[in-house]
Amino acid sequence: MCGIVGYIGKNEAVPVLLDGLRRLEYRGYDSAGVTVNGRGKLFTCKMEGRLAKVEAALKAKPISGHIGIGHTRWATHGRPSDRNAHPHQDCSKKFSVVHNGIIENYLDLKEELQKKGHIFSSETDTEVLSHLIEEFYQGDLAGAVREAIQRVDGAYAVAALGEDHPDQFVVARKSSPLIVGLGEGENFAASDIPAILPYTRKIIILEDGEMAVVEADSVQVTDFSGNIIDKEPSYVQWDLEAAEKGGYEDYMLKEIHEQPRAIWDTLVGKVDRTAKKVIFPEVKMTPEFIKNLKKIHVVACGTAYHAGLVGKYLIEKLVRIPVEADLASEFRYRDPLVEPGSLTIIVSQSGETADTLAGLREAKRLGSRILGITNVVGSSVAREADDLILTLAGPEIAVASTKAYTTQLLSLCLLAIYMAQHKGTIAESDRAALVDAMLGLPEQMEQALNMELKIKEFAEAFKDCEDIFFIGRGLDYAVSLEGALKLKEISYIRAEAYAAGELKHGTLALIVEGVPIFALVTQPQLYEKMINNIKEVKARDAKVIALANAGDTETAKSVDYVLYIPKTHPLLTPILSIAPLQLFAYYAAKARGCDVDKPRNLAKSVTVE
């Protein structure tokens, strides 16, 4: 999500830092800043808004120095503001820190540090790092950083400067990307390759649990215990445009492959791994409010609506409260029966979708509490909702939503478990099984994406089809809707999804010899029914590609092809089963010569009705 840049060497640091941050703007951000050590003193310039504001301020009041760190922030803790922008400093202003990721235990650490007299100036989780470094500092910057990060739970990439250390900066990584660039008489650090590509193609990729002391003429990598690690540099072969896309051909493909990371980021800070519980510090609904809830509305558009359909199923299943899922464009025009004391869940990637915002305001006018699920902390949904869940997918540049959808699904599942905990409608063993299964999702998503070459073959084989159908039952039907939407919006193939049990009520008239059908078969309680529906279309000579759970040997006997996703808890399968459908849509569109990142007639954020 955020961008980190560090520099030390023979040149002025500010131009290098600003240039690196500019090359990371494509990732999205809401504030920016730099700190430079000049003549043994730290100078910081940081502001909410675009990087250009920082550039203008530094042009008006230059900062000189040959070592510095910079950051572009995508807000998670604390709204976008000057004081919440990075870098963050300690009480003495002798240390400056930038950080990507989430510190899960920051509130406990903050309280502990405040009791020791530390004064905080921001709402961020990051600021605890600068105060921890101050607390542990005994003349050794690397030692203080090492002590500080060992107190931290969560995910992070960190870069730190010390006023008394004009010859080095320190970086560390756990579950958030970080690289070191090697130059001649100068060295760099960054969260992504494009930031330093104009200066060097020789890089060291830090792994989880590694840190580095970066000086102008040397880089020493160690583990968190201080043991030296001998790292072989890598050489980047990409050009700058390819580097912005992480080496992928298109943003959409990059974002599909970012889903394991997005799932992990969304989980961090929301799961107590020891107690096997879901925690939502930012959600202010009281247990009494949840226990007294009689009805929930889910309001969204497009892909977010499809996520809402899954959410409806999960909440009704786990919380035992009736849920209505509405298309936002229809919601306020049907005179909805929204009662005071009800809950309306608003789902929007951008937080600015016009119809969804109108639905939010109508529900609020009718007395409903609003819970927003969005990817943008400073958005209208985030500001106007009573409670907020950030999906933490990071910026999505391709028009067709991929990682935002999967993190919306995960957020709704987390919410369902959270509410079930308070309402007492989920057994402890069932809750523990779901939590354990969620923690395994990032790795399982990687496995699901490993089917890419096989899916590409299928997509190229069916690229000339003008009609493709998707069928499923229960949760599989909701995912079928999203799979069809992905295919139609980027490949322009006419793709339709149907509840498999409805085939005989009209849709079978469209099933003719050779027509391709994706059949999702992941729900155990509906398995036999789904196989019967597959046999109905096979009797009309359709070509059926099944999406089934690993270990299912029976489905292959009834279909033409099978793709297997890793087996997980049945309620979590939508998070994994969508990945092959996204890849199928992507490769079908590529085979047809379509612009996958910018499909015709569509915009990323629909801000008008």
PDB file of N, CA and C in Angstrom, residues 9 32 40 97 100 118 124 147 190 272 278 293 307-308 357 382 408 421 426-427 433 454 491 512 552 554 570 594 606:
ATOM      1  N   GLY A   9      24.360   8.796   0.490  1.00  0.00           N
ATOM      2  CA  GLY A   9      25.410   8.805  -0.526  1.00  0.00           C
ATOM      3  C   GLY A   9      25.990  10.174  -0.790  1.00  0.00           C
ATOM      4  N   ALA A  32       2.237  12.511   2.298  1.00  0.00           N
ATOM      5  CA  ALA A  32       3.631  12.216   1.958  1.00  0.00           C
ATOM      6  C   ALA A  32       4.554  13.030   2.851  1.00  0.00           C
ATOM      7  N   GLY A  40      23.902  16.893  11.198  1.00  0.00           N
ATOM      8  CA  GLY A  40      23.669  16.326  12.512  1.00  0.00           C
ATOM      9  C   GLY A  40      22.351  16.706  13.147  1.00  0.00           C
ATOM     10  N   VAL A  97      11.004   7.781  11.809  1.00  0.00           N
ATOM     11  CA  VAL A  97      10.643   6.444  11.336  1.00  0.00           C
ATOM     12  C   VAL A  97       9.565   6.534  10.265  1.00  0.00           C
ATOM     13  N   ASN A 100       5.481   0.764   6.744  1.00  0.00           N
ATOM     14  CA  ASN A 100       4.352   0.166   6.035  1.00  0.00           C
ATOM     15  C   ASN A 100       3.881  -1.031   6.847  1.00  0.00           C
ATOM     16  N   HIS A 118       6.130   9.290  27.662  1.00  0.00           N
ATOM     17  CA  HIS A 118       6.204   9.620  26.242  1.00  0.00           C
ATOM     18  C   HIS A 118       4.934  10.346  25.806  1.00  0.00           C
ATOM     19  N   THR A 124      -1.578   7.486  14.779  1.00  0.00           N
ATOM     20  CA  THR A 124      -1.105   6.324  14.024  1.00  0.00           C
ATOM     21  C   THR A 124      -0.530   5.240  14.922  1.00  0.00           C
ATOM     22  N   GLU A 147      15.634  -3.942  19.163  1.00  0.00           N
ATOM     23  CA  GLU A 147      14.852  -4.095  20.392  1.00  0.00           C
ATOM     24  C   GLU A 147      13.401  -3.661  20.170  1.00  0.00           C
ATOM     25  N   ALA A 190      13.852   0.782  -0.513  1.00  0.00           N
ATOM     26  CA  ALA A 190      12.522   1.093  -1.048  1.00  0.00           C
ATOM     27  C   ALA A 190      11.582  -0.077  -0.792  1.00  0.00           C
ATOM     28  N   ASP A 272      -7.405 -12.635  17.065  1.00  0.00           N
ATOM     29  CA  ASP A 272      -6.632 -13.040  18.239  1.00  0.00           C
ATOM     30  C   ASP A 272      -6.297 -14.515  18.054  1.00  0.00           C
ATOM     31  N   VAL A 278     -12.289 -13.098  16.771  1.00  0.00           N
ATOM     32  CA  VAL A 278     -12.182 -11.932  15.903  1.00  0.00           C
ATOM     33  C   VAL A 278     -12.273 -10.686  16.770  1.00  0.00           C
ATOM     34  N   LEU A 293     -30.326  -6.654  17.734  1.00  0.00           N
ATOM     35  CA  LEU A 293     -30.576  -6.446  16.300  1.00  0.00           C
ATOM     36  C   LEU A 293     -31.654  -7.397  15.791  1.00  0.00           C
ATOM     37  N   ALA A 307     -20.226  -9.373  -3.290  1.00  0.00           N
ATOM     38  CA  ALA A 307     -19.644  -9.650  -1.972  1.00  0.00           C
ATOM     39  C   ALA A 307     -20.728  -9.590  -0.901  1.00  0.00           C
ATOM     40  N   GLY A 308     -21.649  -8.639  -1.045  1.00  0.00           N
ATOM     41  CA  GLY A 308     -22.738  -8.505  -0.092  1.00  0.00           C
ATOM     42  C   GLY A 308     -23.653  -9.717  -0.059  1.00  0.00           C
ATOM     43  N   LEU A 357     -23.601   5.712  -1.842  1.00  0.00           N
ATOM     44  CA  LEU A 357     -23.664   6.829  -0.891  1.00  0.00           C
ATOM     45  C   LEU A 357     -25.102   7.288  -0.675  1.00  0.00           C
ATOM     46  N   ALA A 382     -16.310   6.218   4.505  1.00  0.00           N
ATOM     47  CA  ALA A 382     -15.536   6.146   5.749  1.00  0.00           C
ATOM     48  C   ALA A 382     -15.903   7.280   6.697  1.00  0.00           C
ATOM     49  N   GLN A 408     -13.222  -7.782   0.631  1.00  0.00           N
ATOM     50  CA  GLN A 408     -14.593  -7.521   1.082  1.00  0.00           C
ATOM     51  C   GLN A 408     -15.233  -8.804   1.617  1.00  0.00           C
ATOM     52  N   GLN A 421     -20.015 -13.966  17.940  1.00  0.00           N
ATOM     53  CA  GLN A 421     -19.376 -14.051  19.260  1.00  0.00           C
ATOM     54  C   GLN A 421     -20.221 -13.320  20.307  1.00  0.00           C
ATOM     55  N   ILE A 426     -22.514 -18.850  17.953  1.00  0.00           N
ATOM     56  CA  ILE A 426     -21.490 -19.714  17.377  1.00  0.00           C
ATOM     57  C   ILE A 426     -20.767 -20.448  18.502  1.00  0.00           C
ATOM     58  N   ALA A 427     -20.626 -21.734  18.345  1.00  0.00           N
ATOM     59  CA  ALA A 427     -19.911 -22.537  19.341  1.00  0.00           C
ATOM     60  C   ALA A 427     -18.427 -22.210  19.303  1.00  0.00           C
ATOM     61  N   ALA A 433     -12.407 -23.183  14.508  1.00  0.00           N
ATOM     62  CA  ALA A 433     -12.172 -23.808  13.203  1.00  0.00           C
ATOM     63  C   ALA A 433     -12.181 -22.750  12.090  1.00  0.00           C
ATOM     64  N   LYS A 454      -2.817 -23.680 -16.599  1.00  0.00           N
ATOM     65  CA  LYS A 454      -3.927 -24.521 -17.025  1.00  0.00           C
ATOM     66  C   LYS A 454      -5.149 -23.666 -17.357  1.00  0.00           C
ATOM     67  N   SER A 491     -13.728  -9.140 -21.230  1.00  0.00           N
ATOM     68  CA  SER A 491     -13.551  -9.886 -22.486  1.00  0.00           C
ATOM     69  C   SER A 491     -14.669  -9.606 -23.478  1.00  0.00           C
ATOM     70  N   VAL A 512     -27.139 -25.565 -25.471  1.00  0.00           N
ATOM     71  CA  VAL A 512     -27.045 -26.321 -26.719  1.00  0.00           C
ATOM     72  C   VAL A 512     -25.670 -26.980 -26.800  1.00  0.00           C
ATOM     73  N   ASP A 552     -11.664 -34.057  -4.141  1.00  0.00           N
ATOM     74  CA  ASP A 552     -12.946 -34.496  -4.703  1.00  0.00           C
ATOM     75  C   ASP A 552     -12.660 -35.279  -5.983  1.00  0.00           C
ATOM     76  N   GLU A 554     -14.955 -37.458  -7.323  1.00  0.00           N
ATOM     77  CA  GLU A 554     -16.199 -37.857  -7.955  1.00  0.00           C
ATOM     78  C   GLU A 554     -16.652 -36.896  -9.053  1.00  0.00           C
ATOM     79  N   PRO A 570     -16.060 -24.667   4.348  1.00  0.00           N
ATOM     80  CA  PRO A 570     -17.041 -24.372   3.293  1.00  0.00           C
ATOM     81  C   PRO A 570     -17.486 -22.919   3.230  1.00  0.00           C
ATOM     82  N   CYS A 594      -8.326  -7.641 -25.891  1.00  0.00           N
ATOM     83  CA  CYS A 594      -8.994  -6.562 -25.152  1.00  0.00           C
ATOM     84  C   CYS A 594      -8.014  -5.867 -24.196  1.00  0.00           C
ATOM     85  N   VAL A 606     -17.668   4.846  -9.856  1.00  0.00           N
ATOM     86  CA  VAL A 606     -18.877   5.408 -10.463  1.00  0.00           C
ATOM     87  C   VAL A 606     -19.425   6.469  -9.524  1.00  0.00           C
TER      88      VAL A 606
END
